[in-house]
GROMACS .gro file of C-alpha atoms in nm:
model
  471
    1MET     CA    1 -14.911  15.064  -5.363
    2LYS     CA    2 -15.039  14.821  -5.128
    3GLU     CA    3 -15.326  14.580  -5.265
    4HIS     CA    4 -15.480  14.491  -4.866
    5THR     CA    5 -15.430  14.466  -4.507
    6VAL     CA    6 -15.388  14.112  -4.450
    7GLU     CA    7 -15.498  14.059  -3.992
    8ILE     CA    8 -15.333  13.828  -3.841
    9THR     CA    9 -15.446  13.551  -3.535
   10GLU     CA   10 -15.154  13.478  -3.294
   11THR     CA   11 -15.196  13.122  -3.209
   12VAL     CA   12 -14.899  13.055  -2.926
   13LEU     CA   13 -15.168  13.034  -2.697
   14ARG     CA   14 -15.314  12.725  -2.804
   15ASP     CA   15 -15.204  12.508  -3.202
   16ALA     CA   16 -14.850  12.610  -3.146
   17HIS     CA   17 -14.767  12.437  -2.806
   18GLN     CA   18 -15.027  12.200  -2.917
   19SER     CA   19 -14.866  12.092  -3.190
   20LEU     CA   20 -14.505  12.112  -3.046
   21MET     CA   21 -14.560  11.991  -2.698
   22ALA     CA   22 -14.909  11.846  -2.705
   23THR     CA   23 -15.017  12.170  -2.485
   24ARG     CA   24 -14.846  12.128  -2.249
   25MET     CA   25 -14.831  12.561  -2.154
   26SER     CA   26 -14.942  12.617  -1.796
   27THR     CA   27 -15.175  12.916  -1.755
   28GLN     CA   28 -14.942  13.139  -1.508
   29GLU     CA   29 -14.704  13.073  -1.816
   30MET     CA   30 -14.905  13.226  -2.049
   31LEU     CA   31 -15.090  13.516  -1.808
   32PRO     CA   32 -14.733  13.718  -1.747
   33ILE     CA   33 -14.754  13.853  -2.166
   34ILE     CA   34 -15.076  13.884  -2.254
   35GLU     CA   35 -15.134  14.235  -2.188
   36LYS     CA   36 -14.861  14.274  -2.370
   37MET     CA   37 -14.968  14.069  -2.667
   38ASP     CA   38 -15.334  14.276  -2.656
   39GLN     CA   39 -15.192  14.568  -2.788
   40VAL     CA   40 -14.975  14.447  -3.068
   41GLY     CA   41 -15.258  14.447  -3.336
   42TYR     CA   42 -15.375  14.117  -3.348
   43TYR     CA   43 -15.732  14.024  -3.560
   44SER     CA   44 -15.766  13.732  -3.276
   45LEU     CA   45 -15.544  13.552  -3.033
   46GLU     CA   46 -15.613  13.175  -3.030
   47CYS     CA   47 -15.606  13.042  -2.715
   48TRP     CA   48 -15.898  12.764  -2.608
   49GLY     CA   49 -16.051  12.544  -2.753
   50GLY     CA   50 -15.852  12.146  -2.924
   51ALA     CA   51 -15.658  11.962  -2.689
   52THR     CA   52 -15.603  12.287  -2.448
   53PHE     CA   53 -15.948  12.185  -2.278
   54ASP     CA   54 -15.779  11.809  -2.188
   55ALA     CA   55 -15.479  11.900  -2.147
   56ALA     CA   56 -15.539  12.155  -1.876
   57ILE     CA   57 -15.787  11.871  -1.700
   58ARG     CA   58 -15.591  11.567  -1.727
   59PHE     CA   59 -15.163  11.654  -1.692
   60LEU     CA   60 -15.205  12.038  -1.571
   61ASN     CA   61 -15.444  12.025  -1.290
   62GLU     CA   62 -15.601  12.342  -1.403
   63ASP     CA   63 -15.955  12.479  -1.484
   64PRO     CA   64 -15.992  12.497  -1.869
   65TRP     CA   65 -16.271  12.814  -1.774
   66GLU     CA   66 -16.028  13.010  -1.521
   67ARG     CA   67 -15.789  13.050  -1.791
   68LEU     CA   68 -16.028  13.140  -2.025
   69ARG     CA   69 -16.189  13.429  -1.778
   70ALA     CA   70 -15.755  13.492  -1.695
   71ILE     CA   71 -15.690  13.590  -2.054
   72LYS     CA   72 -16.024  13.794  -2.109
   73LYS     CA   73 -15.976  14.025  -1.824
   74ARG     CA   74 -15.626  14.097  -1.932
   75ALA     CA   75 -15.644  14.065  -2.326
   76PRO     CA   76 -16.005  14.372  -2.359
   77HIS     CA   77 -15.936  14.545  -2.670
   78THR     CA   78 -15.839  14.181  -2.862
   79LYS     CA   79 -16.122  13.888  -3.004
   80LEU     CA   80 -16.049  13.568  -2.815
   81GLN     CA   81 -16.071  13.261  -3.069
   82MET     CA   82 -16.136  12.903  -3.027
   83LEU     CA   83 -16.100  12.589  -3.196
   84LEU     CA   84 -16.485  12.382  -3.190
   85ARG     CA   85 -16.507  12.050  -3.344
   86GLY     CA   86 -16.883  12.062  -3.427
   87GLN     CA   87 -17.093  11.809  -3.321
   88ASN     CA   88 -16.783  11.641  -3.084
   89LEU     CA   89 -16.698  12.036  -2.901
   90LEU     CA   90 -16.377  11.921  -2.774
   91GLY     CA   91 -16.388  11.533  -2.762
   92TYR     CA   92 -16.393  11.234  -2.874
   93ARG     CA   93 -16.805  11.196  -3.013
   94HIS     CA   94 -17.127  11.401  -3.109
   95TYR     CA   95 -17.274  11.540  -2.796
   96ALA     CA   96 -17.628  11.626  -2.799
   97ASP     CA   97 -17.763  11.928  -2.921
   98ASP     CA   98 -17.839  12.073  -2.535
   99ILE     CA   99 -17.487  12.022  -2.457
  100VAL     CA  100 -17.379  12.215  -2.766
  101ASP     CA  101 -17.574  12.465  -2.689
  102LYS     CA  102 -17.495  12.522  -2.327
  103PHE     CA  103 -17.083  12.472  -2.370
  104ILE     CA  104 -17.140  12.743  -2.663
  105GLU     CA  105 -17.368  12.985  -2.404
  106LYS     CA  106 -17.091  12.926  -2.118
  107ALA     CA  107 -16.802  12.975  -2.360
  108SER     CA  108 -16.957  13.282  -2.475
  109GLU     CA  109 -17.000  13.432  -2.112
  110ASN     CA  110 -16.631  13.326  -2.028
  111GLY     CA  111 -16.466  13.512  -2.281
  112ILE     CA  112 -16.482  13.409  -2.671
  113ASP     CA  113 -16.568  13.586  -2.944
  114ILE     CA  114 -16.462  13.343  -3.236
  115PHE     CA  115 -16.595  12.994  -3.290
  116ARG     CA  116 -16.372  12.817  -3.529
  117ILE     CA  117 -16.609  12.519  -3.587
  118PHE     CA  118 -16.507  12.214  -3.832
  119ASP     CA  119 -16.612  11.880  -3.873
  120ALA     CA  120 -16.368  11.654  -3.964
  121LEU     CA  121 -16.516  11.508  -4.269
  122ASN     CA  122 -16.677  11.814  -4.391
  123ASP     CA  123 -17.032  11.699  -4.321
  124SER     CA  124 -17.206  12.027  -4.290
  125ARG     CA  125 -17.497  11.922  -4.111
  126ASN     CA  126 -17.254  11.829  -3.783
  127LEU     CA  127 -17.204  12.216  -3.750
  128GLU     CA  128 -17.588  12.285  -3.745
  129ALA     CA  129 -17.653  12.306  -3.413
  130SER     CA  130 -17.288  12.476  -3.351
  131LEU     CA  131 -17.344  12.766  -3.542
  132LYS     CA  132 -17.718  12.849  -3.474
  133ALA     CA  133 -17.607  12.871  -3.140
  134VAL     CA  134 -17.297  13.094  -3.179
  135LYS     CA  135 -17.572  13.299  -3.375
  136LYS     CA  136 -17.808  13.271  -3.088
  137TYR     CA  137 -17.516  13.437  -2.804
  138GLY     CA  138 -17.442  13.677  -3.040
  139LYS     CA  139 -17.068  13.602  -3.135
  140GLN     CA  140 -16.849  13.525  -3.492
  141ALA     CA  141 -16.911  13.153  -3.643
  142GLN     CA  142 -16.626  13.098  -3.836
  143LEU     CA  143 -16.686  12.735  -4.050
  144THR     CA  144 -16.372  12.539  -4.190
  145ILE     CA  145 -16.256  12.372  -4.459
  146CYS     CA  146 -16.068  12.052  -4.352
  147TYR     CA  147 -15.817  12.062  -4.686
  148THR     CA  148 -15.693  11.762  -4.782
  149ILE     CA  149 -15.568  11.553  -5.085
  150SER     CA  150 -15.802  11.280  -5.263
  151GLU     CA  151 -15.986  11.187  -5.622
  152VAL     CA  152 -16.268  11.400  -5.470
  153HIS     CA  153 -16.124  11.739  -5.250
  154LYS     CA  154 -16.033  11.934  -5.604
  155ILE     CA  155 -16.062  12.272  -5.611
  156GLU     CA  156 -16.422  12.246  -5.758
  157TYR     CA  157 -16.499  12.005  -5.414
  158TYR     CA  158 -16.377  12.311  -5.214
  159THR     CA  159 -16.560  12.624  -5.388
  160GLN     CA  160 -16.881  12.412  -5.322
  161LEU     CA  161 -16.861  12.349  -4.989
  162ALA     CA  162 -16.732  12.793  -4.934
  163LYS     CA  163 -17.080  12.824  -5.079
  164GLU     CA  164 -17.271  12.601  -4.891
  165LEU     CA  165 -17.122  12.746  -4.558
  166GLU     CA  166 -17.165  13.101  -4.630
  167LYS     CA  167 -17.535  13.051  -4.732
  168MET     CA  168 -17.561  12.847  -4.409
  169GLY     CA  169 -17.431  13.163  -4.175
  170ALA     CA  170 -17.112  13.184  -4.125
  171ASP     CA  171 -16.966  13.518  -4.055
  172SER     CA  172 -16.634  13.387  -4.196
  173ILE     CA  173 -16.454  13.055  -4.381
  174CYS     CA  174 -16.125  12.919  -4.279
  175ILE     CA  175 -15.888  12.729  -4.471
  176LYS     CA  176 -15.785  12.444  -4.263
  177ASP     CA  177 -15.492  12.277  -4.379
  178MET     CA  178 -15.350  12.059  -4.065
  179ALA     CA  179 -15.114  11.890  -4.264
  180GLY     CA  180 -14.925  12.133  -4.412
  181ILE     CA  181 -14.988  12.011  -4.727
  182LEU     CA  182 -15.145  12.274  -4.925
  183THR     CA  183 -14.906  12.331  -5.154
  184PRO     CA  184 -14.799  12.732  -5.273
  185PHE     CA  185 -14.942  12.734  -5.647
  186VAL     CA  186 -15.294  12.536  -5.513
  187ALA     CA  187 -15.312  12.777  -5.261
  188LYS     CA  188 -15.332  13.057  -5.477
  189GLU     CA  189 -15.617  12.899  -5.730
  190LEU     CA  190 -15.803  12.765  -5.447
  191VAL     CA  191 -15.800  13.092  -5.250
  192ARG     CA  192 -15.861  13.281  -5.554
  193SER     CA  193 -16.155  13.021  -5.646
  194LEU     CA  194 -16.300  13.076  -5.301
  195LYS     CA  195 -16.263  13.431  -5.262
  196SER     CA  196 -16.459  13.428  -5.640
  197VAL     CA  197 -16.778  13.319  -5.469
  198LEU     CA  198 -16.722  13.411  -5.137
  199THR     CA  199 -16.847  13.826  -4.951
  200VAL     CA  200 -16.792  13.695  -4.614
  201PRO     CA  201 -16.358  13.712  -4.491
  202LEU     CA  202 -16.121  13.406  -4.599
  203SER     CA  203 -15.901  13.301  -4.363
  204LEU     CA  204 -15.600  13.033  -4.378
  205HIS     CA  205 -15.447  12.830  -4.149
  206THR     CA  206 -15.196  12.603  -4.212
  207HIS     CA  207 -14.904  12.398  -4.044
  208ALA     CA  208 -14.517  12.447  -4.138
  209THR     CA  209 -14.412  12.073  -4.095
  210SER     CA  210 -14.310  12.026  -4.504
  211GLY     CA  211 -14.116  12.290  -4.534
  212ILE     CA  212 -14.345  12.472  -4.730
  213SER     CA  213 -14.590  12.664  -4.531
  214GLN     CA  214 -14.453  13.051  -4.612
  215MET     CA  215 -14.419  13.055  -4.947
  216THR     CA  216 -14.805  12.941  -4.934
  217TYR     CA  217 -14.920  13.221  -4.718
  218LEU     CA  218 -14.722  13.436  -5.008
  219MET     CA  219 -14.896  13.296  -5.250
  220ALA     CA  220 -15.263  13.294  -5.048
  221VAL     CA  221 -15.185  13.644  -4.986
  222GLU     CA  222 -15.118  13.820  -5.306
  223ALA     CA  223 -15.456  13.577  -5.422
  224GLY     CA  224 -15.648  13.798  -5.185
  225VAL     CA  225 -15.714  13.598  -4.851
  226ASP     CA  226 -15.808  13.778  -4.564
  227ARG     CA  227 -15.655  13.617  -4.283
  228ILE     CA  228 -15.357  13.430  -4.153
  229ASP     CA  229 -15.243  13.157  -3.854
  230THR     CA  230 -14.889  13.278  -3.755
  231ALA     CA  231 -14.682  13.207  -3.396
  232ILE     CA  232 -14.442  13.410  -3.259
  233SER     CA  233 -14.107  13.290  -3.346
  234PRO     CA  234 -13.979  13.089  -3.062
  235PHE     CA  235 -14.296  12.845  -3.094
  236SER     CA  236 -14.343  12.885  -3.473
  237GLU     CA  237 -14.209  12.643  -3.744
  238GLY     CA  238 -14.197  12.247  -3.703
  239THR     CA  239 -14.556  12.120  -3.614
  240SER     CA  240 -14.654  12.432  -3.562
  241GLN     CA  241 -14.697  12.779  -3.800
  242PRO     CA  242 -14.545  12.999  -3.969
  243PRO     CA  243 -14.334  13.298  -3.712
  244THR     CA  244 -14.505  13.604  -3.703
  245GLU     CA  245 -14.227  13.829  -3.698
  246SER     CA  246 -14.128  13.750  -4.045
  247MET     CA  247 -14.475  13.685  -4.193
  248ALA     CA  248 -14.531  14.017  -4.106
  249ILE     CA  249 -14.194  14.180  -4.221
  250ALA     CA  250 -14.230  14.001  -4.541
  251LEU     CA  251 -14.588  14.062  -4.623
  252ASN     CA  252 -14.554  14.473  -4.520
  253GLU     CA  253 -14.286  14.497  -4.771
  254GLY     CA  254 -14.453  14.299  -5.046
  255PHE     CA  255 -14.813  14.333  -5.166
  256ALA     CA  256 -14.998  14.347  -4.859
  257THR     CA  257 -14.982  14.535  -4.497
  258THR     CA  258 -15.020  14.443  -4.121
  259LYS     CA  259 -15.174  14.606  -3.796
  260LEU     CA  260 -14.901  14.454  -3.632
  261ASN     CA  261 -14.644  14.659  -3.387
  262LEU     CA  262 -14.295  14.491  -3.444
  263GLN     CA  263 -14.112  14.592  -3.154
  264LEU     CA  264 -14.372  14.446  -2.894
  265LEU     CA  265 -14.324  14.128  -3.100
  266GLU     CA  266 -13.983  14.118  -3.059
  267GLU     CA  267 -14.049  14.218  -2.641
  268ILE     CA  268 -14.297  13.892  -2.699
  269ALA     CA  269 -14.074  13.677  -2.841
  270ASP     CA  270 -13.788  13.734  -2.533
  271TYR     CA  271 -14.042  13.613  -2.331
  272PHE     CA  272 -14.113  13.260  -2.447
  273LYS     CA  273 -13.760  13.239  -2.535
  274PRO     CA  274 -13.704  13.064  -2.194
  275ILE     CA  275 -14.005  12.875  -2.173
  276ARG     CA  276 -13.936  12.703  -2.485
  277ASP     CA  277 -13.575  12.644  -2.351
  278LYS     CA  278 -13.762  12.537  -2.053
  279TYR     CA  279 -13.932  12.266  -2.260
  280LEU     CA  280 -13.667  12.154  -2.457
  281ALA     CA  281 -13.480  12.080  -2.160
  282ASN     CA  282 -13.701  11.858  -1.946
  283GLN     CA  283 -13.738  11.688  -2.324
  284GLN     CA  284 -14.116  11.750  -2.345
  285LEU     CA  285 -14.070  11.953  -2.656
  286ASP     CA  286 -13.926  11.728  -2.884
  287PRO     CA  287 -13.630  11.911  -3.123
  288LYS     CA  288 -13.798  11.671  -3.414
  289MET     CA  289 -14.114  11.879  -3.339
  290MET     CA  290 -13.954  12.156  -3.480
  291ALA     CA  291 -13.774  12.030  -3.810
  292VAL     CA  292 -13.906  11.945  -4.161
  293ASP     CA  293 -14.062  11.611  -4.275
  294PRO     CA  294 -14.123  11.663  -4.660
  295LYS     CA  295 -14.285  11.332  -4.589
  296ALA     CA  296 -14.629  11.492  -4.472
  297LEU     CA  297 -14.657  11.602  -4.926
  298LEU     CA  298 -14.624  11.234  -5.032
  299TYR     CA  299 -14.833  11.055  -4.734
  300GLN     CA  300 -15.056  11.398  -4.644
  301VAL     CA  301 -15.031  11.329  -4.263
  302PRO     CA  302 -15.011  11.587  -4.006
  303GLY     CA  303 -14.708  11.627  -3.818
  304GLY     CA  304 -14.851  11.531  -3.498
  305MET     CA  305 -14.967  11.224  -3.642
  306LEU     CA  306 -14.661  11.111  -3.765
  307SER     CA  307 -14.493  11.154  -3.413
  308ASN     CA  308 -14.851  10.944  -3.258
  309LEU     CA  309 -14.782  10.653  -3.527
  310TYR     CA  310 -14.450  10.633  -3.430
  311SER     CA  311 -14.470  10.625  -3.073
  312GLN     CA  312 -14.732  10.330  -3.127
  313LEU     CA  313 -14.490  10.137  -3.296
  314LYS     CA  314 -14.225  10.251  -3.059
  315GLN     CA  315 -14.474  10.106  -2.762
  316ALA     CA  316 -14.496   9.758  -2.999
  317ASN     CA  317 -14.151   9.738  -3.072
  318ALA     CA  318 -14.207   9.794  -3.460
  319THR     CA  319 -14.069  10.065  -3.478
  320GLU     CA  320 -13.908   9.953  -3.816
  321LYS     CA  321 -14.219   9.904  -3.976
  322TYR     CA  322 -14.282  10.271  -3.951
  323GLU     CA  323 -14.241  10.325  -4.357
  324ALA     CA  324 -14.488  10.011  -4.440
  325VAL     CA  325 -14.749  10.265  -4.178
  326LEU     CA  326 -14.735  10.529  -4.370
  327LYS     CA  327 -14.765  10.368  -4.695
  328GLU     CA  328 -15.114  10.175  -4.523
  329VAL     CA  329 -15.245  10.509  -4.442
  330PRO     CA  330 -15.335  10.619  -4.755
  331GLN     CA  331 -15.471  10.297  -4.852
  332VAL     CA  332 -15.720  10.298  -4.529
  333ARG     CA  333 -15.790  10.643  -4.666
  334LYS     CA  334 -15.906  10.509  -4.973
  335ASP     CA  335 -16.103  10.245  -4.840
  336LEU     CA  336 -16.259  10.461  -4.552
  337GLY     CA  337 -16.399  10.732  -4.835
  338TYR     CA  338 -16.134  10.937  -4.782
  339PRO     CA  339 -16.151  11.115  -4.476
  340PRO     CA  340 -15.958  11.430  -4.402
  341LEU     CA  341 -15.652  11.361  -4.117
  342VAL     CA  342 -15.832  11.560  -3.819
  343THR     CA  343 -15.925  11.461  -3.500
  344PRO     CA  344 -16.115  11.229  -3.505
  345MET     CA  345 -16.055  11.073  -3.808
  346SER     CA  346 -15.663  11.093  -3.773
  347GLN     CA  347 -15.632  10.886  -3.448
  348MET     CA  348 -15.872  10.607  -3.631
  349VAL     CA  349 -15.706  10.589  -3.939
  350GLY     CA  350 -15.348  10.609  -3.811
  351THR     CA  351 -15.441  10.353  -3.558
  352GLN     CA  352 -15.617  10.132  -3.814
  353ALA     CA  353 -15.298  10.133  -4.039
  354VAL     CA  354 -15.052  10.029  -3.758
  355PHE     CA  355 -15.343   9.756  -3.711
  356ASN     CA  356 -15.287   9.607  -4.057
  357VAL     CA  357 -14.914   9.589  -4.023
  358LEU     CA  358 -14.906   9.460  -3.722
  359ALA     CA  359 -15.138   9.178  -3.794
  360GLY     CA  360 -14.995   9.095  -4.103
  361GLU     CA  361 -15.364   9.073  -4.262
  362ARG     CA  362 -15.515   9.407  -4.350
  363TYR     CA  363 -15.858   9.444  -4.086
  364LYS     CA  364 -15.836   9.152  -3.915
  365MET     CA  365 -15.879   9.376  -3.556
  366VAL     CA  366 -16.081   9.664  -3.611
  367PRO     CA  367 -16.181   9.970  -3.370
  368ASN     CA  368 -16.514   9.988  -3.247
  369GLU     CA  369 -16.464  10.363  -3.331
  370ILE     CA  370 -16.367  10.267  -3.695
  371LYS     CA  371 -16.714   9.998  -3.691
  372GLU     CA  372 -16.939  10.321  -3.583
  373TYR     CA  373 -16.781  10.533  -3.875
  374LEU     CA  374 -16.934  10.314  -4.101
  375LYS     CA  375 -17.245  10.321  -3.922
  376GLY     CA  376 -17.268  10.638  -4.045
  377SER     CA  377 -17.234  10.783  -3.622
  378TYR     CA  378 -17.019  11.011  -3.741
  379GLY     CA  379 -17.120  11.143  -4.058
  380ARG     CA  380 -17.131  11.127  -4.457
  381SER     CA  381 -16.814  11.020  -4.578
  382PRO     CA  382 -16.702  11.248  -4.874
  383MET     CA  383 -16.676  10.903  -5.075
  384PRO     CA  384 -16.926  10.672  -5.086
  385ILE     CA  385 -16.742  10.358  -4.930
  386SER     CA  386 -16.824  10.044  -5.085
  387ASP     CA  387 -17.060   9.852  -4.935
  388ASP     CA  388 -16.895   9.449  -4.987
  389PHE     CA  389 -16.593   9.681  -4.790
  390ARG     CA  390 -16.874   9.801  -4.539
  391LYS     CA  391 -17.031   9.482  -4.498
  392LYS     CA  392 -16.688   9.276  -4.434
  393ILE     CA  393 -16.620   9.525  -4.104
  394ILE     CA  394 -16.998   9.584  -4.013
  395HIS     CA  395 -17.199   9.292  -4.166
  396ASN     CA  396 -17.558   9.430  -4.171
  397GLU     CA  397 -17.526   9.637  -3.942
  398SER     CA  398 -17.819   9.948  -3.998
  399VAL     CA  399 -17.654  10.249  -4.145
  400ILE     CA  400 -17.736  10.626  -4.003
  401THR     CA  401 -17.815  10.851  -4.341
  402ASN     CA  402 -17.936  11.162  -4.133
  403ARG     CA  403 -17.743  11.386  -3.940
  404PRO     CA  404 -17.612  11.189  -3.639
  405ALA     CA  405 -17.695  11.426  -3.367
  406ASP     CA  406 -18.041  11.372  -3.480
  407HIS     CA  407 -18.026  10.996  -3.293
  408LEU     CA  408 -17.896  11.181  -2.957
  409GLN     CA  409 -18.169  11.207  -2.640
  410PRO     CA  410 -18.108  11.573  -2.472
  411GLU     CA  411 -17.813  11.491  -2.184
  412PHE     CA  412 -17.752  11.757  -1.990
  413GLU     CA  413 -17.975  11.732  -1.722
  414ARG     CA  414 -17.923  11.393  -1.729
  415LEU     CA  415 -17.514  11.467  -1.616
  416LYS     CA  416 -17.593  11.719  -1.409
  417LYS     CA  417 -17.775  11.464  -1.191
  418GLU     CA  418 -17.522  11.205  -1.215
  419ILE     CA  419 -17.256  11.421  -1.142
  420GLY     CA  420 -17.431  11.584  -0.819
  421ASN     CA  421 -17.244  11.765  -0.568
  422SER     CA  422 -16.927  11.729  -0.778
  423ALA     CA  423 -17.035  12.025  -1.011
  424ARG     CA  424 -17.116  12.307  -0.859
  425THR     CA  425 -17.146  12.549  -1.188
  426ASP     CA  426 -17.294  12.452  -1.559
  427GLU     CA  427 -16.896  12.481  -1.673
  428ASP     CA  428 -16.852  12.169  -1.444
  429VAL     CA  429 -17.097  11.983  -1.583
  430LEU     CA  430 -17.003  12.053  -1.898
  431THR     CA  431 -16.629  11.992  -1.807
  432TYR     CA  432 -16.781  11.604  -1.690
  433ALA     CA  433 -16.991  11.623  -1.991
  434LEU     CA  434 -16.683  11.655  -2.209
  435PHE     CA  435 -16.464  11.378  -2.006
  436PRO     CA  436 -16.590  11.184  -1.765
  437GLN     CA  437 -16.373  10.989  -1.599
  438VAL     CA  438 -16.110  11.221  -1.566
  439GLY     CA  439 -16.335  11.532  -1.546
  440LYS     CA  440 -16.492  11.404  -1.216
  441GLU     CA  441 -16.177  11.326  -1.105
  442PHE     CA  442 -16.047  11.671  -1.152
  443LEU     CA  443 -16.368  11.856  -1.014
  444ILE     CA  444 -16.343  11.638  -0.702
  445LYS     CA  445 -15.953  11.709  -0.656
  446LYS     CA  446 -16.022  12.082  -0.760
  447TYR     CA  447 -16.309  12.114  -0.458
  448SER     CA  448 -16.114  11.930  -0.202
  449ALA     CA  449 -15.793  12.173  -0.244
  450GLN     CA  450 -16.036  12.470  -0.190
  451LYS     CA  451 -16.147  12.329   0.102
  452VAL     CA  452 -15.780  12.267   0.225
  453GLU     CA  453 -15.698  12.610   0.131
  454GLN     CA  454 -16.024  12.762   0.280
  455LYS     CA  455 -15.994  12.603   0.592
  456ARG     CA  456 -15.586  12.697   0.625
  457GLU     CA  457 -15.706  13.082   0.567
  458ALA     CA  458 -15.975  13.021   0.847
  459ILE     CA  459 -15.722  12.894   1.091
  460ASP     CA  460 -15.516  13.231   1.019
  461GLU     CA  461 -15.750  13.447   0.980
  462GLU     CA  462 -15.882  13.309   1.367
  463GLN     CA  463 -15.497  13.342   1.475
  464THR     CA  464 -15.463  13.647   1.376
  465ILE     CA  465 -15.770  13.842   1.553
  466ARG     CA  466 -15.560  13.665   1.841
  467ILE     CA  467 -15.265  13.792   1.797
  468SER     CA  468 -15.429  14.161   1.745
  469ALA     CA  469 -15.732  14.091   2.049
  470TYR     CA  470 -15.357  14.015   2.263
  471LEU     CA  471 -15.183  14.330   2.131
   0.00000   0.00000   0.00000
């Protein structure tokens, strides 16, 4: 007898191609298959947030708001989900509360139903503004636990955090294993512990980087997890998620059922195969990203961070120091109070580890972001940071101890005036707010292209009128 139904979130439109090939899939490649995906029986389609916004305006010359509207139009029956970095939204700094509210208002209007909200430090204070706004606009707030391993990150820690997040008003909770380091038996214990204190649904998100993800999901489902994230097979495995079809078949044969239409899944996989092959052929999809790397279990480093570290060393002609940098990463994490390795902390810790190794002296060079972190600008570290270490880096500068966003002044109206006529909608202002330089360049280019197109259409219309009059 089946114990329960497991709901599936499909990640191919967001995390799968973000993890495998830096979020380069275009909107036009997605749209033809959306209507079929809407019929499969997914709980939700993760299609926005994370790095999709940045990549769209920076590399694809696409408006991410238009992508969201286009997907929503073709998927009226399936919830659309996004990943939101709490007070960081989709950028790399904390934004004022009025920006957070306006962003969630517009994301809701344009099609997002579920906001998966996380904070890189698991500092719940950095989730407050996002949660309040999601509730205000009548959408689902899924608050997130960033999973990592350290002296403090034990089952008891996560259980207490889950209780706190539900008490705050979460509609569901997600365990976010961004590095793929949640092992099967720990997953079973963790899920059981969280389910014993939660009354809201529990989701699990992991990556296949280390080669254990499918076992982790099976154990988690046996322990009672309600939802899991998977990716359609052509964009699964490696630094992505386990394959949707394989997980559905395995679960349906065992102690759970899914609501997925397997025939439609096969058709969807067939659609994405040539898209994957195109990116393999043009080398935007590196086969290494689709391989297993158990080093993630040793160093607790996400797959995307591994490739980024190697890239930094390659630029410095120092790839022979790759292993030394991997060994330095855990040491930097310890110094910084064991932050989980998720954006933006993964980039910050990784860069500091590279600096420490290349300089031949630890903390001889320290990025401004690390200094701001030590000042409390990002929030509270999971474990207290040594006063001696902090003073070594920032000397006697003051440290923020309350919610960092309390120190930020409202900024939406100021930024609206600043961008001026280059922005025509509130969505445009938000694009500029999140990515000032790249966003402004994108908006100027976007509306210049529209003017050219409108002029061309006017000329065509005038010629048509003249021809009609002549005939």
